[in-house]
CSV table of C-alpha atoms in Angstrom, one decimal:
chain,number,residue,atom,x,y,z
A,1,UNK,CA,0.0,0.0,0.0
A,2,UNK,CA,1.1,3.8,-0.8
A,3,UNK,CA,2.4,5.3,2.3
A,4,UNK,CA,0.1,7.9,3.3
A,5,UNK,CA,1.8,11.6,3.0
A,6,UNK,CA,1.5,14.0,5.8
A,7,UNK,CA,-0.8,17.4,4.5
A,8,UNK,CA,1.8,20.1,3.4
A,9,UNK,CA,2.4,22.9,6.0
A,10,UNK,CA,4.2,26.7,5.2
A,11,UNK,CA,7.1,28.0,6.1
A,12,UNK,CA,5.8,30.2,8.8
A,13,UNK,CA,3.8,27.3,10.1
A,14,UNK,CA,7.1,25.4,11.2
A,15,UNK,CA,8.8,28.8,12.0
A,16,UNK,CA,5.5,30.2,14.1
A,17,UNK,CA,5.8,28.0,17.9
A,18,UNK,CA,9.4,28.3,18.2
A,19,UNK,CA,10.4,31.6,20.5
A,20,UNK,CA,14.3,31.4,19.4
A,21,UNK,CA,13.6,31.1,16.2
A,22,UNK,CA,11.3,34.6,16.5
A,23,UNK,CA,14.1,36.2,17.8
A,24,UNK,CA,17.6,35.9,17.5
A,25,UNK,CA,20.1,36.6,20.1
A,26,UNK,CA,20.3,40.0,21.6
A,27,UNK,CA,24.2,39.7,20.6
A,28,UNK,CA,23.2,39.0,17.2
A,29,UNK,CA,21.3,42.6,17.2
A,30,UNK,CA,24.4,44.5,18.6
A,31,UNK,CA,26.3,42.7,15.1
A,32,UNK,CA,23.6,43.7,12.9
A,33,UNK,CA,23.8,46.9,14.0
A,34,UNK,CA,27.8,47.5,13.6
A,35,UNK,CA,26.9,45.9,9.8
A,36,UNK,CA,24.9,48.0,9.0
A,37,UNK,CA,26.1,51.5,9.8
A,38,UNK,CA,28.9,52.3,7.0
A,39,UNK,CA,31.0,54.0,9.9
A,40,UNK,CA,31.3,51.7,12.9
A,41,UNK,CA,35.0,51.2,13.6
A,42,UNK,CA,37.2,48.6,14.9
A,43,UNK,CA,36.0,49.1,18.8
A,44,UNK,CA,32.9,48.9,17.9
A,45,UNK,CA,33.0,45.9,16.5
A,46,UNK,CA,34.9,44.7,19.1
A,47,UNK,CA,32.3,45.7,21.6
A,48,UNK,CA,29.5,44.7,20.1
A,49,UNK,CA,31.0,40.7,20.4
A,50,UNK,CA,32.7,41.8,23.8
A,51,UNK,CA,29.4,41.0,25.5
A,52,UNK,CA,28.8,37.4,25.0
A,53,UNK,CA,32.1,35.7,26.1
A,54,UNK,CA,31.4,32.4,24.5
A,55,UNK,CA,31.0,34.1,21.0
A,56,UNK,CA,34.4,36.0,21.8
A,57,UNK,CA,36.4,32.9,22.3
A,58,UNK,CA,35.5,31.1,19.6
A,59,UNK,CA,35.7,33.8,16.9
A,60,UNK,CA,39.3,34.4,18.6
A,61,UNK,CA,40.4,30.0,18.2
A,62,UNK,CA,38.6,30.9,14.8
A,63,UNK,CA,41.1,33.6,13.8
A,64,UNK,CA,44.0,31.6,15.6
A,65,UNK,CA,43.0,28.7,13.3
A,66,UNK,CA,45.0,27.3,10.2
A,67,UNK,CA,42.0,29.6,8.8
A,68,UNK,CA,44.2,32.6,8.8
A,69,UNK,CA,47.6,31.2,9.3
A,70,UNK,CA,48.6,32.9,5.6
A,71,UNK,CA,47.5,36.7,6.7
A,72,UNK,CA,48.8,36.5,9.6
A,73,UNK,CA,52.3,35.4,8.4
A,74,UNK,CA,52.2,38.2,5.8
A,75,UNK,CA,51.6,40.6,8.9
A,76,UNK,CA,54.2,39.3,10.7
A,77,UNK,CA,56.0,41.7,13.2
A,78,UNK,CA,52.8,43.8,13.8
A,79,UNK,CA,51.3,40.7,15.4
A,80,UNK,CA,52.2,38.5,18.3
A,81,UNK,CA,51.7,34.9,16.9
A,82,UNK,CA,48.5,34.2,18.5
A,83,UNK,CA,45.8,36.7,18.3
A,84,UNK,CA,44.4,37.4,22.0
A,85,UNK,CA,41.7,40.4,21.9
A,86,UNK,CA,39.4,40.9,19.4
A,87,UNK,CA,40.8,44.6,18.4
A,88,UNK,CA,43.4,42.6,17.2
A,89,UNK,CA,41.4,40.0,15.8
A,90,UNK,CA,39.7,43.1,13.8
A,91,UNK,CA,42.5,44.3,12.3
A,92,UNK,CA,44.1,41.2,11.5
A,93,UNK,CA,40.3,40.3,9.7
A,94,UNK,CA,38.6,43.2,9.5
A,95,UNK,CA,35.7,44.9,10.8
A,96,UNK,CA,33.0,43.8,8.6
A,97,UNK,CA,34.5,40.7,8.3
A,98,UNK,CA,34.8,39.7,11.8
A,99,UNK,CA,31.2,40.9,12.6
A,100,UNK,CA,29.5,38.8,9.5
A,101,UNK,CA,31.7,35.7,11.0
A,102,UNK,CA,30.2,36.4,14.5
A,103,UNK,CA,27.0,37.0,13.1
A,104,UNK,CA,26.9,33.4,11.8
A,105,UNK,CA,28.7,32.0,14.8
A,106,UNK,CA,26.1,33.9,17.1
A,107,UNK,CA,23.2,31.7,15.9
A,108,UNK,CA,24.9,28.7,16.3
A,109,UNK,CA,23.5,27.5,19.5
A,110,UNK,CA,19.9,28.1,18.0
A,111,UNK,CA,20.7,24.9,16.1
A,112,UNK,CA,21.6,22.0,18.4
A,113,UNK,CA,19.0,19.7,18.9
A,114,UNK,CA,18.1,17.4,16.4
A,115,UNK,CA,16.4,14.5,17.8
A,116,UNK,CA,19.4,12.1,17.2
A,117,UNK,CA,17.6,10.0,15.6
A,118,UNK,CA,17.6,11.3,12.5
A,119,UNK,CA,21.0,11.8,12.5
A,120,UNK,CA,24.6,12.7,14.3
A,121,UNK,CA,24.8,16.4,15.1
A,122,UNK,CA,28.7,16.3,15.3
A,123,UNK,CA,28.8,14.8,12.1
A,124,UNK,CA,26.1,17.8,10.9
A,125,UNK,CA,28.1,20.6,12.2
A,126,UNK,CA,31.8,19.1,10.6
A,127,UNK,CA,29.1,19.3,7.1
A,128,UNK,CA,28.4,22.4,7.7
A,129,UNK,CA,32.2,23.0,8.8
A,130,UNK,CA,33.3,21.4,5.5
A,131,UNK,CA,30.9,23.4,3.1
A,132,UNK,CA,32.0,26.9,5.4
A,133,UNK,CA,35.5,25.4,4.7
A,134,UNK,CA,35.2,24.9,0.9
A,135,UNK,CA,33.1,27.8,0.3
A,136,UNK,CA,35.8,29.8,1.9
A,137,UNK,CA,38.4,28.7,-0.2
A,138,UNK,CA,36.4,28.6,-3.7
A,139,UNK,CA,35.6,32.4,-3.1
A,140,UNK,CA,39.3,33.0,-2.0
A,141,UNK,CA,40.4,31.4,-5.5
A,142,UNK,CA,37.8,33.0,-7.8
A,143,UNK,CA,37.3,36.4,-6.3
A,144,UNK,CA,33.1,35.8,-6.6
A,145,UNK,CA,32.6,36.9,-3.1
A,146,UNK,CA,33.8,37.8,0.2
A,147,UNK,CA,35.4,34.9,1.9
A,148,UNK,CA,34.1,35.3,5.2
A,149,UNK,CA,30.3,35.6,3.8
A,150,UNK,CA,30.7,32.7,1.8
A,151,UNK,CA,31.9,31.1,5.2
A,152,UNK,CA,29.3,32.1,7.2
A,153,UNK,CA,26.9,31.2,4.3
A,154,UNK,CA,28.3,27.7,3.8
A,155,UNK,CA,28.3,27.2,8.1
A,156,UNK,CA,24.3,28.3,8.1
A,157,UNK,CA,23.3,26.4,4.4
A,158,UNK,CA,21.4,23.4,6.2
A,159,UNK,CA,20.3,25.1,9.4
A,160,UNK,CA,16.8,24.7,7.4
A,161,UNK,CA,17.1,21.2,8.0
A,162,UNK,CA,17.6,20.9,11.7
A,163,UNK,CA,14.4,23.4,11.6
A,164,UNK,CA,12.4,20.9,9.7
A,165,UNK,CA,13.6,18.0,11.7
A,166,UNK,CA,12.7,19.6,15.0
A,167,UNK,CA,9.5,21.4,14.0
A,168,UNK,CA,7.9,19.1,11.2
A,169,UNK,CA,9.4,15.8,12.3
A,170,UNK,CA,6.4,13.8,10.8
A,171,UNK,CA,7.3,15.6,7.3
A,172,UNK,CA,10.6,15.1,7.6
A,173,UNK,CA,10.8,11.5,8.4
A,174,UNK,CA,8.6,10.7,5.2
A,175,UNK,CA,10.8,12.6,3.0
A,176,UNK,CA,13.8,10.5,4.4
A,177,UNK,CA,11.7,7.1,3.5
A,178,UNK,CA,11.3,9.3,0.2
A,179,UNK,CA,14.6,10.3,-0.6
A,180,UNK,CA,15.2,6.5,-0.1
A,181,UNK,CA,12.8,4.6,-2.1
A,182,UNK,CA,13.6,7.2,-5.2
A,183,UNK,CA,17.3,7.0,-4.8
A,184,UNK,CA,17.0,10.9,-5.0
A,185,UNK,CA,18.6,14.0,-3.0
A,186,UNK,CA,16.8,14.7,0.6
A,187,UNK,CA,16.3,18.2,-0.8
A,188,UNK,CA,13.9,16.9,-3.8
A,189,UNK,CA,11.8,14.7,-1.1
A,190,UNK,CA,11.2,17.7,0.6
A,191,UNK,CA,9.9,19.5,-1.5
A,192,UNK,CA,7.7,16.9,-2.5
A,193,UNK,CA,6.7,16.1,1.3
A,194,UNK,CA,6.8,19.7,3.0
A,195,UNK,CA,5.9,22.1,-0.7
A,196,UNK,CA,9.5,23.6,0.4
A,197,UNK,CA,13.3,22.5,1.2
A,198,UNK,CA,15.4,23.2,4.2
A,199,UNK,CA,17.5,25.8,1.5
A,200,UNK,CA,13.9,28.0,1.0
A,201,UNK,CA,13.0,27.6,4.9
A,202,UNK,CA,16.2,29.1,6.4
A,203,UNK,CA,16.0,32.0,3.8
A,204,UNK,CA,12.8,32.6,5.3
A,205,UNK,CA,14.2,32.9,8.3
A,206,UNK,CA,17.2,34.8,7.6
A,207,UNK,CA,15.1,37.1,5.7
A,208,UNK,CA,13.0,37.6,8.9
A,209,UNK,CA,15.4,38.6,10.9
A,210,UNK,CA,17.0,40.7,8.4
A,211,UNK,CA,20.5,38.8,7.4
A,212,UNK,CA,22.3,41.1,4.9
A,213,UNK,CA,20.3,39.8,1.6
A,214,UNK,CA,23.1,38.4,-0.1
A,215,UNK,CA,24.1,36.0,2.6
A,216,UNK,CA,20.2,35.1,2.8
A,217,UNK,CA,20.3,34.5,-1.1
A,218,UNK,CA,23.0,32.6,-0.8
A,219,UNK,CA,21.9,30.3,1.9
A,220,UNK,CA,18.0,29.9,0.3
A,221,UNK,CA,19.4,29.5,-3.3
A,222,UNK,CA,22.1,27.3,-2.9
A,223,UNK,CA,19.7,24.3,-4.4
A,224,UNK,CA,18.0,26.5,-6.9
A,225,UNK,CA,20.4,28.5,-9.1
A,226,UNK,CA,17.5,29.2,-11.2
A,227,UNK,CA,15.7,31.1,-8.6
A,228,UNK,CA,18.6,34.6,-8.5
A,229,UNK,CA,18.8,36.9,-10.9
A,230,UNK,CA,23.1,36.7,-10.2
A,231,UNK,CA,24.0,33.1,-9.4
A,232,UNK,CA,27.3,33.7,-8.7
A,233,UNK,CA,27.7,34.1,-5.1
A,234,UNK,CA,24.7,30.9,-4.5
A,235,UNK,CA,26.8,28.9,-7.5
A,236,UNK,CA,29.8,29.2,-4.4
A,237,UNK,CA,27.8,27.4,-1.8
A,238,UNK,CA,26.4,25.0,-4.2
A,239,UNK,CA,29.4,23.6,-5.6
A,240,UNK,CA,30.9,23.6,-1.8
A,241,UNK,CA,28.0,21.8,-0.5
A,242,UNK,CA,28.9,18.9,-3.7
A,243,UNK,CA,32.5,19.0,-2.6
A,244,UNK,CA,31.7,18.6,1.4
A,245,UNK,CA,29.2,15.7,0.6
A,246,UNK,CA,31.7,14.0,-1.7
A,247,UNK,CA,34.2,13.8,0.4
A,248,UNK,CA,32.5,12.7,3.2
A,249,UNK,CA,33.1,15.2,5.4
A,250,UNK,CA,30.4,14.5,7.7
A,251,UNK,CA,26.4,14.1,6.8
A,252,UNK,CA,23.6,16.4,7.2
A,253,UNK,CA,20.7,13.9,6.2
A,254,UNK,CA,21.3,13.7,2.5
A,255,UNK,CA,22.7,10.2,1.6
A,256,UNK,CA,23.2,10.6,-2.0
A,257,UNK,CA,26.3,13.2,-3.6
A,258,UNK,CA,24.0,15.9,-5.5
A,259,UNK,CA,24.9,16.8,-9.0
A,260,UNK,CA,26.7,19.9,-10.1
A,261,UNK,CA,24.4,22.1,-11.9
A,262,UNK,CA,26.5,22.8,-14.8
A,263,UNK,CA,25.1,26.7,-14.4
A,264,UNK,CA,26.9,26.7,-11.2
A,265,UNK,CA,29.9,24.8,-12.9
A,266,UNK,CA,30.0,27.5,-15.2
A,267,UNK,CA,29.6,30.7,-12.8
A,268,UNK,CA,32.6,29.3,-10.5
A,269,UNK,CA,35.1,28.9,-13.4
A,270,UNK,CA,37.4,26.5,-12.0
A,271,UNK,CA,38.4,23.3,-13.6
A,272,UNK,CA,38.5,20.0,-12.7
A,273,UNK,CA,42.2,20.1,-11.9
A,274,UNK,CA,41.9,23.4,-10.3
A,275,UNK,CA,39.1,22.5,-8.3
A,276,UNK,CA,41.1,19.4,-7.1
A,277,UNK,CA,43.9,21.7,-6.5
A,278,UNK,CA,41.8,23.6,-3.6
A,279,UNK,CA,40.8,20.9,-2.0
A,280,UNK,CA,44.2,20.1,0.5
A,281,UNK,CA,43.4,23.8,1.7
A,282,UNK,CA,39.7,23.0,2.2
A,283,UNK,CA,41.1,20.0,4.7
A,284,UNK,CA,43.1,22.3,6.1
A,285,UNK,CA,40.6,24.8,6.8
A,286,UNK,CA,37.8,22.4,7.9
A,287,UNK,CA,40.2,20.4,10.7
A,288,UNK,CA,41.4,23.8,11.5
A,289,UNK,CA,37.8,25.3,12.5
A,290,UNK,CA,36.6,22.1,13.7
A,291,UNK,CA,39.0,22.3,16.3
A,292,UNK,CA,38.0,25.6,17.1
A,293,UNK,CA,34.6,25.2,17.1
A,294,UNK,CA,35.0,21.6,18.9
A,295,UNK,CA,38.1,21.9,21.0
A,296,UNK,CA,37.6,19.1,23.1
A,297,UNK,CA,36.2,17.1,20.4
A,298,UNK,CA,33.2,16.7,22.2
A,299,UNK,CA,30.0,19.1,22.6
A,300,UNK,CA,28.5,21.4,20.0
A,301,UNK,CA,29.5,24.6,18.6
C-alpha cells in the first residue's frame, strides 16, 4: 500500500511556535547593528561581540586557526603569533569581516537539537564546517565573493534542515523514507513532502530577521540556481556543498552526492584540476575550524 503523506504545512507554520527562532540573540542585534552602519569602527566591533564571552572565544580559536595562518604570516612583526583580543582580531580580519563571522557564529547555539535519531549532530556541524571550509576557499580562488560571507553562508546552508527536523518531524521522516525509495537527493523529497526544502526555509528565516540579503540569497538559493537573478555568489555554496558531501566530510541527512548544476559549474570557473587543487586547503581549513569550534572534540559549537 502507498504510504500515506503528511498534508503540506508553510514556512511560517514550522517557523511560528518556536520563540528562538522569533528572535535571534540579543548579541546577534548588537552585530547587525555595527553591519549595518557604513561608519562603525574597529572598537565597535569589538564591543558589540565583547558582551557574550562564548561568541568571543571562539571567533578568537577561529582567527587563531590554520583559517588565517597565511595573513597573519604576511603581517608578521605587527602581530604576536597568537591573536588574544578581538581589536586585534579586527584588524588582522577586519571589521566587517569579523562581525558577519560572528553574526553566523552567534546563531549557532539556536541549532543543536536534532532528535538524534535522525541523524549525528557532530557529524552535521563538521558538514556544515566542511561546506564553510570549501566555500571559503572557492571564493578565496575565484574572487566571486567575500570569503568570510561565503563562510558564514556555507556554516548556516542546512540550518533549514535541523528546523524541519525539530519542527515538522512527521514531514521530515517521510521525506527520508522518500529520498530512499527514489534514490534521489533529501532536498527533492522535501519539497515533494513539505511544498518547500530546508535551503527556502532558512531564507525565510534569515530574511526575517533581516540577514544582509546576499548572505540570505545565498543560503535559500544554494539548491535552486534558477531562482537569483546573479548566481554567482549561491553557484559558491552550491558547488561547496557537492565538494563537502563527496568527500564525506560528515552528513547532514542527505545520503546521495547531489549533482553539479552545470550553471553553477559555469559561474565558479574552476576546472576540474583546479578544483582538485583547492581541495588540500579545504582540509586544512575544515580540521582547522573544527578544532576551534569543537576543542575538546566533544560538545556542540
Amino acid at each position: 500500500t502507498a504510504e500515506a503523506v503528511p498534508e503540506r504545512v508553510t514556512m511560517d507554520a514550522v517557523l511560528g511556535d518556536e520563540p528562538q527562532l522569533v528572535s535571534p540573540p540579543e548579541v546577534y542585534l548588537r552585530i547587525s547593528e555595527v553591519l549595518g552602519n557604513p561608519a562603525s569602527t574597529v572598537d565597535d566591533a569589538a564591543a558589540s561581540i565583547r558582551h557574550d564571552p562564548s561568541l568571543a572565544a571562539k571567533l578568537l580559536r577561529l582567527v587563531n586557526s590554520s583559517y588565517y595562518a597565511r595573513t597573519m604570516r604576511a603581517m608578521r612583526g605587527r602581530f604576536p603569533a597568537k591573536i588574544d583580543s578581538l581589536s586585534r582580531a579586527v584588524s588582522v580580519v577586519g571589521t566587517r569581516q569579523l562581525a558577519t563571522l560572528a553574526l553566523g557564529v552567534s546563531v549557532l547555539p539556536l541549532f543543536q537539537d536534532i532528535p538524534q535519531k535522525w541523524f549525528n549532530m557532530r557529524l552535521f556541524w563538521e558538514h556544515s564546517v566542511g561546506c564553510a571550509a570549501a566555500a571559503q576557499t572557492l571564493a578565496a580562488a575565484t574572487g566571486l565573493v567575500n570569503p568570510e560571507t561565503a563562510f558564514v553562508a556555507g556554516l548556516l546552508h542546512d540550518i533549514g534542515r535541523v528546523i524541519a527536523f525539530k519542527q515538522a518531524p512527521v514531514h521530515m521522516a517521510a521525506a527520508l523514507r522518500r529520498a530512499e525509495a527514489d534514490a534521489c537527493p533529501l532536498h527533492l523529497a522535501e519539497r515533494e513532502v513539505l511544498g518547500f526544502d530546508h535551503a527556502a526555509l532558512a531564507g525565510h528565516l534569515l530574511e526575517k530577521w533581516q540577514f544582509p540579503a546576499n548572505l540570505e540569497k545565498m543560503v535559500r538559493c544554494h539548491h535552486n540556481l534558477r531562482e537569483p537573478f546573479v548566481v554567482d555568489e549561491p553557484a559558491v555554496i552550491h558547488l561547496a556543498d557537492v565538494i563537502a558531501t563527496a568527500m564525506g566530510w560528515g552528513g547532514s541527512g542527505n545520503r546521495r552526492v547531489p549533482p553539479v548544476d552545470p550553471v553553477a559549474w559555469e559561474a565558479v570557473g574552476l576546472t576540474g584540476e583546479g578544483l582538485a587543487g583547492l581541495v588540500p586547503e579545504m582540509e586544512e581549513r575544515l580540521a582547522g575550524t573544527m578544532r576551534s569550534f569543537f576543542p575538546d572534540h566533544q560538545g556542540l559549537p
